Coordinates of C-alpha atoms (C1' of nucleotides) in Angstrom, one line a residue:
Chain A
X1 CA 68.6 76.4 -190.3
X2 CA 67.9 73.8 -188.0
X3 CA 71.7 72.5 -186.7
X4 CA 73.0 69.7 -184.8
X5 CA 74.3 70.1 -180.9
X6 CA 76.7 72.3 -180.3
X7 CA 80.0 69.7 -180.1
X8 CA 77.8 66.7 -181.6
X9 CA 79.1 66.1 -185.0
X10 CA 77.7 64.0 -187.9
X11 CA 80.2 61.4 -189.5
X12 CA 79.0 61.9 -193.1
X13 CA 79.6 58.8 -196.0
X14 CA 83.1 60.1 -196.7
X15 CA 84.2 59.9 -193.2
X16 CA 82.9 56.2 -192.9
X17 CA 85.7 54.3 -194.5
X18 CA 87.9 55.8 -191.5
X19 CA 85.9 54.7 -189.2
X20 CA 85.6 51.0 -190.4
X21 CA 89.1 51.5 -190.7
X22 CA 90.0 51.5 -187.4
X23 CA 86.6 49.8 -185.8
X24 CA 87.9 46.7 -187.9
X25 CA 91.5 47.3 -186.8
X26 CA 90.5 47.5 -183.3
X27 CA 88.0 44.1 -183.5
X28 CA 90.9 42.1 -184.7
X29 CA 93.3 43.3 -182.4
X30 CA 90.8 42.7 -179.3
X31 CA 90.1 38.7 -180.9
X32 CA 93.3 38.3 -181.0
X33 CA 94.2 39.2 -177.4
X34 CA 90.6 37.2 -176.3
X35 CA 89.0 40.0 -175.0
X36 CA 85.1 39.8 -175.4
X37 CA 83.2 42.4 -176.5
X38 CA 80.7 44.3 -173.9
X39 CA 77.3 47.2 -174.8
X40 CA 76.0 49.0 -171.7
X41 CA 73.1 51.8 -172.6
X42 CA 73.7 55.4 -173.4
X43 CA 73.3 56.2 -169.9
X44 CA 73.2 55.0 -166.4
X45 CA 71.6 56.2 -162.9
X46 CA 74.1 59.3 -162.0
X47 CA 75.3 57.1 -159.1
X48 CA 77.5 55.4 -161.1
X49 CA 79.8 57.8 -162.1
X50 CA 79.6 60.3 -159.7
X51 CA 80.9 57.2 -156.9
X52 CA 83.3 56.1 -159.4
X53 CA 85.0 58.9 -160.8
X54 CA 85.2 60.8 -157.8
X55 CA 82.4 63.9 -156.5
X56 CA 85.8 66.0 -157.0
X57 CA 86.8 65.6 -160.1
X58 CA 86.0 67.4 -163.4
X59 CA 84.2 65.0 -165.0
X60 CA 81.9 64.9 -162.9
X61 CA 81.5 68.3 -161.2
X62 CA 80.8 70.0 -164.3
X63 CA 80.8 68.1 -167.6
X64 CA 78.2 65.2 -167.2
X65 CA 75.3 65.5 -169.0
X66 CA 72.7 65.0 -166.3
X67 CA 68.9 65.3 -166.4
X68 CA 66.3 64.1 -164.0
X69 CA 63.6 61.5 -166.1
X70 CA 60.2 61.4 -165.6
X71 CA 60.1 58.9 -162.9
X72 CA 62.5 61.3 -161.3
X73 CA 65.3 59.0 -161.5
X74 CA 68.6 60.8 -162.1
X75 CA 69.9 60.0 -165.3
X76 CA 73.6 60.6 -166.9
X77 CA 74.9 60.3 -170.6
X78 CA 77.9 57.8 -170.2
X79 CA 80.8 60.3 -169.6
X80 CA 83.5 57.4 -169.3
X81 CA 83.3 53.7 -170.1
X82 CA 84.7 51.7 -166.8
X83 CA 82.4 52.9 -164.8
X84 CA 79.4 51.4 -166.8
X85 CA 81.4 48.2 -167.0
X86 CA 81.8 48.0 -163.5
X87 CA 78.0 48.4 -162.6
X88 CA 78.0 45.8 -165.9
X89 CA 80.4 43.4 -164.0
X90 CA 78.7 43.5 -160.9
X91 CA 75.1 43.3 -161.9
X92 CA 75.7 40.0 -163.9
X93 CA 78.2 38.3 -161.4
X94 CA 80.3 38.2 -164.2
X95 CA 83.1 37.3 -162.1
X96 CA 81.4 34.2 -160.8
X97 CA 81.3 32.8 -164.4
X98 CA 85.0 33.1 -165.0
X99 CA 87.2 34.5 -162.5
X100 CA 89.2 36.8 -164.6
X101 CA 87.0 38.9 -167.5
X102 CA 89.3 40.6 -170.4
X103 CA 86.4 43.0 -171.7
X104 CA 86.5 45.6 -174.8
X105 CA 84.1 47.9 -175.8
X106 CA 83.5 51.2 -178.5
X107 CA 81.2 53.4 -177.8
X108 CA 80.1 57.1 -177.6
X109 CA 80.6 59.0 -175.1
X110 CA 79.4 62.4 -173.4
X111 CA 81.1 65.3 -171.8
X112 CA 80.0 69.1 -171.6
X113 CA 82.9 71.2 -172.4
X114 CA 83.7 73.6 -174.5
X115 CA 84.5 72.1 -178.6
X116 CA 88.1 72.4 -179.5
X117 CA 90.3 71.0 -181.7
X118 CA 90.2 67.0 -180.3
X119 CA 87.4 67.1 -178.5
X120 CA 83.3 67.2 -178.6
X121 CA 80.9 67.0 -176.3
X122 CA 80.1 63.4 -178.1
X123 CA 82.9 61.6 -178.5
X124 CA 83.8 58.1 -178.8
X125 CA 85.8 55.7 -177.3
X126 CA 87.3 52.7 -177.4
X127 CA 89.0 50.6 -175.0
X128 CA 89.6 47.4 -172.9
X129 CA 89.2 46.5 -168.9
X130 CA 90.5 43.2 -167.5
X131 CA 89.1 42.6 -164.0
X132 CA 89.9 39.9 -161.4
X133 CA 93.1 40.0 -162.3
X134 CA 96.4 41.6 -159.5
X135 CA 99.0 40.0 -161.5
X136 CA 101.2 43.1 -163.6
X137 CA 101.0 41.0 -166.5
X138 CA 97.5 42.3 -166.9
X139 CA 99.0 45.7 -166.8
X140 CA 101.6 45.5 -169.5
X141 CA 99.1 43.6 -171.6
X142 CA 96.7 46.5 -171.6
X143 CA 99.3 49.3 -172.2
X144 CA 100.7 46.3 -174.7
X145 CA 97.5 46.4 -176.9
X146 CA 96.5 50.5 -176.5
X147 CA 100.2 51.2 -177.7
X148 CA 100.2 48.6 -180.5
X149 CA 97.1 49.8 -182.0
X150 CA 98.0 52.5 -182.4
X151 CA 101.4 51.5 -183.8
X152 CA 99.0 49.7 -186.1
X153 CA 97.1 52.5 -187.2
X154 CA 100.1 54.0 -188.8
X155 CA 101.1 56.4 -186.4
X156 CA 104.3 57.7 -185.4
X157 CA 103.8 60.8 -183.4
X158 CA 103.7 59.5 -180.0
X159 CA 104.3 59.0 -176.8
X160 CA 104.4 56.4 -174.0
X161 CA 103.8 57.6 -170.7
X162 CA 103.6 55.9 -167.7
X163 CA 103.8 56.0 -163.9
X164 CA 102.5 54.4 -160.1
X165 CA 100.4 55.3 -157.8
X166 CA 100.6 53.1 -155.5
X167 CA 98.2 51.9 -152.9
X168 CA 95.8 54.3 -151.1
X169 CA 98.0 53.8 -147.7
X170 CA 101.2 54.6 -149.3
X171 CA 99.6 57.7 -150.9
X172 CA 97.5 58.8 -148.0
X173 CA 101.5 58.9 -146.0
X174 CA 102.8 60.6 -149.2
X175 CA 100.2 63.4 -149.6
X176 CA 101.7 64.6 -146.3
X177 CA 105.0 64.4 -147.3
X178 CA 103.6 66.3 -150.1
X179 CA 101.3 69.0 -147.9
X180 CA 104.1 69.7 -145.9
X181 CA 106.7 70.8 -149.0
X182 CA 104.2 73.0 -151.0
X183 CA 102.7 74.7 -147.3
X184 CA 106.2 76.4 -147.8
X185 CA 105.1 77.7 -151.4
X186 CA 101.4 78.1 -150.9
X187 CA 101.4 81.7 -151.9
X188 CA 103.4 81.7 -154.8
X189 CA 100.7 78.4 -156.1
X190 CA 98.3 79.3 -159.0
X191 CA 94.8 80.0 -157.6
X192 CA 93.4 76.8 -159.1
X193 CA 96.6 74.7 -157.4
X194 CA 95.7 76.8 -153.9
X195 CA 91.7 75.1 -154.5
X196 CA 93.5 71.6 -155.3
X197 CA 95.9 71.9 -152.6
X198 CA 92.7 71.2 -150.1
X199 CA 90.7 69.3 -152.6
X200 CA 93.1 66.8 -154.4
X201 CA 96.5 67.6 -154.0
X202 CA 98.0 65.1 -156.2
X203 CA 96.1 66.9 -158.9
X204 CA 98.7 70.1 -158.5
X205 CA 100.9 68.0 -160.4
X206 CA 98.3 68.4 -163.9
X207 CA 99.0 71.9 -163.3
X208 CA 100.7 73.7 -167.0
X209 CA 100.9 76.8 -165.3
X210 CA 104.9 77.9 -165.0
X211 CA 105.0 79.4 -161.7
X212 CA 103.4 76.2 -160.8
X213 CA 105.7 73.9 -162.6
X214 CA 108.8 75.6 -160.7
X215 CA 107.7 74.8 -157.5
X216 CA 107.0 71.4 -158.5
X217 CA 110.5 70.8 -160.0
X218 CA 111.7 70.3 -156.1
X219 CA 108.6 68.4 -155.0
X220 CA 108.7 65.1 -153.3
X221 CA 107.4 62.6 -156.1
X222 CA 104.9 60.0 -155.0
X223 CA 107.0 56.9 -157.3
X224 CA 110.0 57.6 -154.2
X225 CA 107.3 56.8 -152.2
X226 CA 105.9 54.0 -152.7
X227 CA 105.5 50.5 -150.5
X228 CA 107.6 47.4 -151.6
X229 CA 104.8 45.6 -153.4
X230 CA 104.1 48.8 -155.3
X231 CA 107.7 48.7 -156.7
X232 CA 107.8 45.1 -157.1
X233 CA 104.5 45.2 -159.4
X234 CA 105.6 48.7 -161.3
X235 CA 109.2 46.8 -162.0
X236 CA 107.6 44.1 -163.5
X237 CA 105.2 46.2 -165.2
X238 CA 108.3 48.0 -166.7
X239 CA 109.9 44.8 -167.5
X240 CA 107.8 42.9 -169.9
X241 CA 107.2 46.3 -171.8
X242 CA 111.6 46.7 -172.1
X243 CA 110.7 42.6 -172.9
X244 CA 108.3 43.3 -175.7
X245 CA 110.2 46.6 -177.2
X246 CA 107.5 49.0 -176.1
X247 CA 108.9 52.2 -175.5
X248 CA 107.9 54.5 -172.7
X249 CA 109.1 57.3 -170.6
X250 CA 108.0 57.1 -166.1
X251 CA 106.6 60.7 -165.9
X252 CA 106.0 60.7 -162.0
X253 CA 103.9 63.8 -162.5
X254 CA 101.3 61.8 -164.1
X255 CA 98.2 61.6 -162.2
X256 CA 95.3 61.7 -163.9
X257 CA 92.2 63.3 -163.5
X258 CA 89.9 60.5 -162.1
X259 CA 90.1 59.1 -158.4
X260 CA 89.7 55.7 -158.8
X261 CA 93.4 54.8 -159.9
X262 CA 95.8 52.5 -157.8
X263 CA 99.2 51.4 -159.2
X264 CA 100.1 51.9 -163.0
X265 CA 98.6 54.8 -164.9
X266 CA 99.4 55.6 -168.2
X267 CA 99.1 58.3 -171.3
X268 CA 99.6 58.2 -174.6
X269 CA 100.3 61.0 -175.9
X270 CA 100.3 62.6 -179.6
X271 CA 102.3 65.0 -180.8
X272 CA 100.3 66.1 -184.0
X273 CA 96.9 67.1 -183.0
X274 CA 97.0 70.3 -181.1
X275 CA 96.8 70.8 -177.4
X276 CA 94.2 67.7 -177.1
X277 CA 97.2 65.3 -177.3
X278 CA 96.1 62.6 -175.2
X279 CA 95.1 59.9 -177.2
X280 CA 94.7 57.0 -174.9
X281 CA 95.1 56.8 -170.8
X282 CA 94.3 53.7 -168.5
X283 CA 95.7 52.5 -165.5
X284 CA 94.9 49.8 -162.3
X285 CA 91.8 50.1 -160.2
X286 CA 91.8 47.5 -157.6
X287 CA 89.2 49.5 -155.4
X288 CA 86.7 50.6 -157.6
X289 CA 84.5 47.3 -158.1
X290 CA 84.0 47.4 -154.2
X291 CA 83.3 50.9 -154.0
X292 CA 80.8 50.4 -156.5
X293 CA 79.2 47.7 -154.3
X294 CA 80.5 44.2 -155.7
X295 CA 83.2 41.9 -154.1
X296 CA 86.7 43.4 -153.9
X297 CA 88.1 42.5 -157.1
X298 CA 90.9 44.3 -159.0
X299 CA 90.8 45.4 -162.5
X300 CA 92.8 48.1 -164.8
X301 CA 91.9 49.4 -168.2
X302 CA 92.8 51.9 -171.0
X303 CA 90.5 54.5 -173.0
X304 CA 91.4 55.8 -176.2
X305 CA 89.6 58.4 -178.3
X306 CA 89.0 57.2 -182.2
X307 CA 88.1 61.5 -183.3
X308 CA 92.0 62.3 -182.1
X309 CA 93.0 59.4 -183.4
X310 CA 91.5 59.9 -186.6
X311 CA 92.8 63.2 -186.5
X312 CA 96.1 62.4 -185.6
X313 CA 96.5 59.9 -188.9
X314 CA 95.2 63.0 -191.3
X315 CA 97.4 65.1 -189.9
X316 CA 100.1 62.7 -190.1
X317 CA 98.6 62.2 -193.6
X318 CA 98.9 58.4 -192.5
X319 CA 96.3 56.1 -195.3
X320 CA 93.0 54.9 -194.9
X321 CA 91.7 52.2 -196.8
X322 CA 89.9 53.6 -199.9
X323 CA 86.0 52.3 -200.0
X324 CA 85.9 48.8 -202.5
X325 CA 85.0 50.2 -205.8
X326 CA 82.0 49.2 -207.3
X327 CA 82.1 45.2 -209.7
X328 CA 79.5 46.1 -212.6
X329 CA 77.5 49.2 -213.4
X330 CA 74.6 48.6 -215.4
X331 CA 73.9 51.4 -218.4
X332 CA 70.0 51.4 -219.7
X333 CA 70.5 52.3 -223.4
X334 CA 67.4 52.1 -224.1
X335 CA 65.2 53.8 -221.5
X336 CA 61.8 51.6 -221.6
X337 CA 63.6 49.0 -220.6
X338 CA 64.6 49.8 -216.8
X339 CA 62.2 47.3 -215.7
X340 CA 65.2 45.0 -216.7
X341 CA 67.7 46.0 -214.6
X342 CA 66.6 45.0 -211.1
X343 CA 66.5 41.8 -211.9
X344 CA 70.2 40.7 -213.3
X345 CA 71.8 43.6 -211.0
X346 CA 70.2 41.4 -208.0
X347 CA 71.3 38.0 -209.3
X348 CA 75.0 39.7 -209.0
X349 CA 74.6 41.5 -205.5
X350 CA 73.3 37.7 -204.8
X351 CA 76.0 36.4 -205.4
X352 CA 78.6 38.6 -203.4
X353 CA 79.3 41.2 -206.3
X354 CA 78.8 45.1 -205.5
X355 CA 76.8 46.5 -208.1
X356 CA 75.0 50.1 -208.9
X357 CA 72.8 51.6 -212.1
X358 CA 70.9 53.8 -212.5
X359 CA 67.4 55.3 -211.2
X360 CA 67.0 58.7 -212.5
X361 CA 66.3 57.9 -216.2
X362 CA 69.4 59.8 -216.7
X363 CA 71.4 59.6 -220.5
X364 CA 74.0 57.4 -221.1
X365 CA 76.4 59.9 -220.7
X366 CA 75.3 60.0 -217.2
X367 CA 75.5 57.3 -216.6
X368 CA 78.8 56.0 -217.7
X369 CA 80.2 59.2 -215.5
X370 CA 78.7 57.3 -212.6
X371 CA 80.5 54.5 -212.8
X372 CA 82.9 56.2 -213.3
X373 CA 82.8 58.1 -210.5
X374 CA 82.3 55.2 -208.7
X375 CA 85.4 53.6 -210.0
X376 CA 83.8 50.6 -211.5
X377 CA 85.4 47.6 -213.0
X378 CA 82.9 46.6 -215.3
X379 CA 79.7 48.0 -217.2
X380 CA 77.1 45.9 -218.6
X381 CA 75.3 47.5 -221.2
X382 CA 71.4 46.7 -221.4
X383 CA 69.3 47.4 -224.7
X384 CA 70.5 48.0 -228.1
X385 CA 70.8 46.0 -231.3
X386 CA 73.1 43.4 -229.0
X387 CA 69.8 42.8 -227.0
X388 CA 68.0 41.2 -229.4
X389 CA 70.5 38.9 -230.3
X390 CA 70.4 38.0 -226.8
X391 CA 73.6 39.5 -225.7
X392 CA 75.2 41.7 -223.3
X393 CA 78.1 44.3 -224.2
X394 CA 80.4 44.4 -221.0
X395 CA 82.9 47.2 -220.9
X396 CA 86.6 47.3 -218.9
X397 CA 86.3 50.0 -217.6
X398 CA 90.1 50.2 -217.0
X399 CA 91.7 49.1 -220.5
X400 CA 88.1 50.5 -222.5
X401 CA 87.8 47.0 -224.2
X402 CA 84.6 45.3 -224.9
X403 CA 83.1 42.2 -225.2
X404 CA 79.8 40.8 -226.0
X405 CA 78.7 38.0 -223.4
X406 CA 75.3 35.7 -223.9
X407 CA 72.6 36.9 -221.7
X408 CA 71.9 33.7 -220.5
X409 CA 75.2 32.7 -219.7
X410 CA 76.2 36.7 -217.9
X411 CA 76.2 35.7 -214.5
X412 CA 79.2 33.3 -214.9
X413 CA 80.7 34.8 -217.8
X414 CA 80.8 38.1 -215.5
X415 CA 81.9 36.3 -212.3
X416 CA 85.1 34.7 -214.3
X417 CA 85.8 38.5 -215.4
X418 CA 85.6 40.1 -212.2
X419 CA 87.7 37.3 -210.4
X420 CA 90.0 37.6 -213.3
X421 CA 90.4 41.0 -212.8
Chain B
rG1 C1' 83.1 78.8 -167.4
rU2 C1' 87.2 82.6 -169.5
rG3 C1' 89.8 84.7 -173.8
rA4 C1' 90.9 85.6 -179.0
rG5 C1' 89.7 85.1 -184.2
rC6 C1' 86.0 84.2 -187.9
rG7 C1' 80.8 83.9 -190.1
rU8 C1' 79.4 85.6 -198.6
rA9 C1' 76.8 79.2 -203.1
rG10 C1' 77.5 71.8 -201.1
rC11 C1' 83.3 72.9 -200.4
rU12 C1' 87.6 76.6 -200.7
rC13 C1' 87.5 81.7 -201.1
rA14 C1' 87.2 86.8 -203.9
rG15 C1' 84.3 91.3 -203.7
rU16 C1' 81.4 95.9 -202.6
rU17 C1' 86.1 102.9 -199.6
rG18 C1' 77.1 101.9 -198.8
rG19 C1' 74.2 102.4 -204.8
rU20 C1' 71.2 99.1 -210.7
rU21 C1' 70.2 91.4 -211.8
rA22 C1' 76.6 89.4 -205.6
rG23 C1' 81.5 86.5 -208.3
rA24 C1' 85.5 82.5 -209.2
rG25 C1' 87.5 77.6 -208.8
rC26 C1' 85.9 72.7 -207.4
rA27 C1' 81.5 69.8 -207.0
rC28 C1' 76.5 68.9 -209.2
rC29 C1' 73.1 68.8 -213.8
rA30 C1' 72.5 69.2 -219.2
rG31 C1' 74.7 69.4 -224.0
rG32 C1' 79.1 69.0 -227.6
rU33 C1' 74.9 65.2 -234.3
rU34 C1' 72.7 59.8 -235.1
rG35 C1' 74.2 53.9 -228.3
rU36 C1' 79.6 54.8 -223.9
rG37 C1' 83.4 57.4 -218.8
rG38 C1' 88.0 59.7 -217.1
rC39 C1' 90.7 65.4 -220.6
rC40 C1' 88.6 69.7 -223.1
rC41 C1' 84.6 73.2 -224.6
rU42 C1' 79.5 75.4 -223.9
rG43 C1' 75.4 76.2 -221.0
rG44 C1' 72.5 75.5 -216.3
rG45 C1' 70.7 75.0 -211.2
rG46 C1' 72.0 76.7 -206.4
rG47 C1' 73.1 82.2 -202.0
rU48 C1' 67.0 86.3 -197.9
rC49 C1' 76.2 87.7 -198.1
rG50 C1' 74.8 83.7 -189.9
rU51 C1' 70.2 86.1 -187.4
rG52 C1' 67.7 90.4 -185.3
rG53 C1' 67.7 95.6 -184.8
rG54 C1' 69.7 100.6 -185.8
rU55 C1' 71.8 104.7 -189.0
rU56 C1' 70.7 106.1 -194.2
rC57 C1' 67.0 108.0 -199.9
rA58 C1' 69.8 103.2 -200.1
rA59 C1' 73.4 98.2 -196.2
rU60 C1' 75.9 92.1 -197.8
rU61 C1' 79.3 96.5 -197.0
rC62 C1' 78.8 101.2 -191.1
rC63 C1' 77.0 100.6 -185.7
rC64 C1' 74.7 97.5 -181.7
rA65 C1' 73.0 92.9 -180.1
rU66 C1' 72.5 87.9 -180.6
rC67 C1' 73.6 83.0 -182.4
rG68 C1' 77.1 79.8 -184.4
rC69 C1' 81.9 78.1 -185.7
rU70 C1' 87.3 77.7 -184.8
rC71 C1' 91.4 77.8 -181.7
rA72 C1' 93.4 78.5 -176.8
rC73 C1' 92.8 78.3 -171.3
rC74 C1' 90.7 74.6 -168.2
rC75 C1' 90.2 69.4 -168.3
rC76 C1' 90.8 65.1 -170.8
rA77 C1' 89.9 60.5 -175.0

RNA sequence: GUGAGCGUAGCUCAGUUGGUUAGAGCACCAGGUUGUGGCCCUGGGGGUCGUGGGUUCAAUUCCCAUCGCUCACCCCA
């Protein structure tokens, strides 16, 4: 049998109302802060993420999807959003327009690693960048939204994260400082910390390993490091969260896995779906546009991923909205005239109403378990002795009463029903 | 990329210590007297028992390989 990707899943009808769920959710949340939606395509020239992200890091060293085309262009499947917007941003002078740009987006995305609970290898995200914008308010706004959301969802498993990183300078001065204490514990490091140690050393600090996290428990911490600025911005940062009742724990461990952070990161962090917890992680990039090639202009940004967090609110057995059930079924009692039923079931779709019958020539029988199945309110009964007195029988299909209703009359006769209902 | 577990109907799973037409529940379809649902009853469709090879008179059941799925490491959303 012929199978989709492995890690490439298909959301099937019953999954869709979750999906909705939260895409709606997430739209009215975004409005509301006056963020504007952006699309950028499936995939971009490999340049873009691989100067973004970092040569270094994960992402990109292993898990992009990456394929030369036939023009011999190198092409990558989106692995990460801000990248994208970036190139976006830059491409359409977008900061010439206005000079600060509060951008949202949701869309797939594309990593090759190995399927576990939490992740696939396409995934989607959704998520927010402001850019043009120093000020920490722009910070605590995006952490703000990402954490309300998903307070919004209905979820309660969860956890605020959050730490600095600084400026490049400050760091540059602290991954001495930092050299120099684990050089004393170099051989008791894991082997993937002894690779990092010369590679990205701040990275160390992602390390789960215990031996690891030992050695670490005495390590200098790059947040006691930090310029005055730094502190000044993180301070306020941590301010108008304590201001807006958003709690959150400084975990000066946190680093993050892509290079192109400066200042606040953050993580949120679930505690009911497996070892895949991170549901959401953002932070301040005030060096990235320029890297990319545009003006230097700051920006910061969250990602969150709607599978975990879809997974997270079944696991925390947290409500979706049901689909709307159907308004009126129509039942064909007598079968030769199914020519019929096209025509009064579209005068009520016309008008707004959701309406279903039959195609199958199936009995009655059938047909009432349809709509039935299909939680209907109403069914309209076509044929019969009622038929040639020019009248419709309409059932509640709640209560089981019926009434008879003039055909020529059924379209407002039914409305009144319905809205009555 | 590494490791462990698992692969029998659409779904959840039984079962065969190798032997005639492979089962259940749910779902689906059709009936249960003359035009009507949700409960109940009866019947029905649907599986090359993941795939390929080996052992055997005989394999879905044993062996090998392979593919896939799941979870974990890793990394991250």
């Amino acid at each position: 049998m012929i199978k989709a990707v492995t890690g490439a899943k298909d959301i099937l009808p019953n999954d869709i109302p979750k999906w909705y769920f939260i895409e709606e959710l997430i739209r009215n949340f975004f409005s509301n802060y006056n963020y504007k939606e952006i699309r950028t395509p499936i995939f971009e020239e490999t340049a873009v993420f691989s100067r973004a992200i970092g040569e270094e890091t994960d992402i990109v060293s292993k898990e992009m999807y990456t394929f030369v085309d036939r023009s011999e262009t190198s092409i990558t499947l989106k692995p990460e959003m801000t990248a994208a917007v970036v190139r976006a941003y830059i491409e359409h002078s977008l900061g010439n327009l206005q000079s600060l740009n509060k951008l949202f987006y949701i869309s797939p995305m594309f990593r090759q690693e190995r399927p576990q609970a939490g992740r696939l290898r396409q995934f989607h995200q959704f998520g927010a960048e402001a850019i043009g914008g120093l000020s920490p308010l722009l910070d605590a706004e995006i952490i703000i939204i990402a954490y309300s959301i998903i307070q919004k969802l209905g979820l309660k498993e969860f956890v605020l994260k959050i730490n600095s990183l600084g400026i490049p300078e400050s760091r540059e001065k602290y991954k001495v400082i930092l050299g120099d204490y684990l050089k004393n514990h170099f051989d008791e490091l894991s082997e993937e910390s002894k690779k990092r140690f010369h590679k990205n050393i701040l990275r160390i600090f992602d390390s789960k390993s215990p031996e690891d996290q030992e050695i670490l428990k005495n390590a200098p911490y790059l947040i006691n490091h930090l310029d005055e600025n730094s502190i000044e911005h993180f301070n306020i940062v941590k301010t108008i969260l304590d201001n807006n009742k958003i709690p959150y724990e400084v975990d000066p461990a946190l680093v993050r896995g892509l290079d192109y952070y400066t200042h606040t990161t953050f993580e949120i962090v679930s505690g009911s779906v497996g070892s895949q917890s991170a549901l959401c992680g953002g932070g301040r990039y005030d060096n990235l546009i320029e890297q990319l090639g545009g003006k230097p202009t700051p920006g910061v940004g969250f990602a969150a991923g709607i599978e975990r967090l879809i997974l997270a609110m079944e696991n925390e057995a947290v409500p979706f909205n049901e689909p709307s059930p159907l308004d009126v079924f129509f039942v064909l009692l007598d079968k030769d005239k199914y020519l019929l039923i096209p025509k009064f079931a579209n005068l009520l779709r016309n008008v707004g109403l959701k309406v279903e019958h039959d195609y199958l020539q199936r009995s009655i029988k059938a047909q009432m378990r349809e709509a039935n199945r299909e939680k209907t309110k109403f069914v309209v009964f076509v044929g019969g002795d009622e038929f040639t007195r020019n009248l419709f029988t309409v059932k509640n299909m709640s209560d089981g009463v019926q009434t008879e209703i003039p055909i020529e009359d059924s379209l407002s006769s039914l409305i009144t029903m319905i809205k009555g209902n």
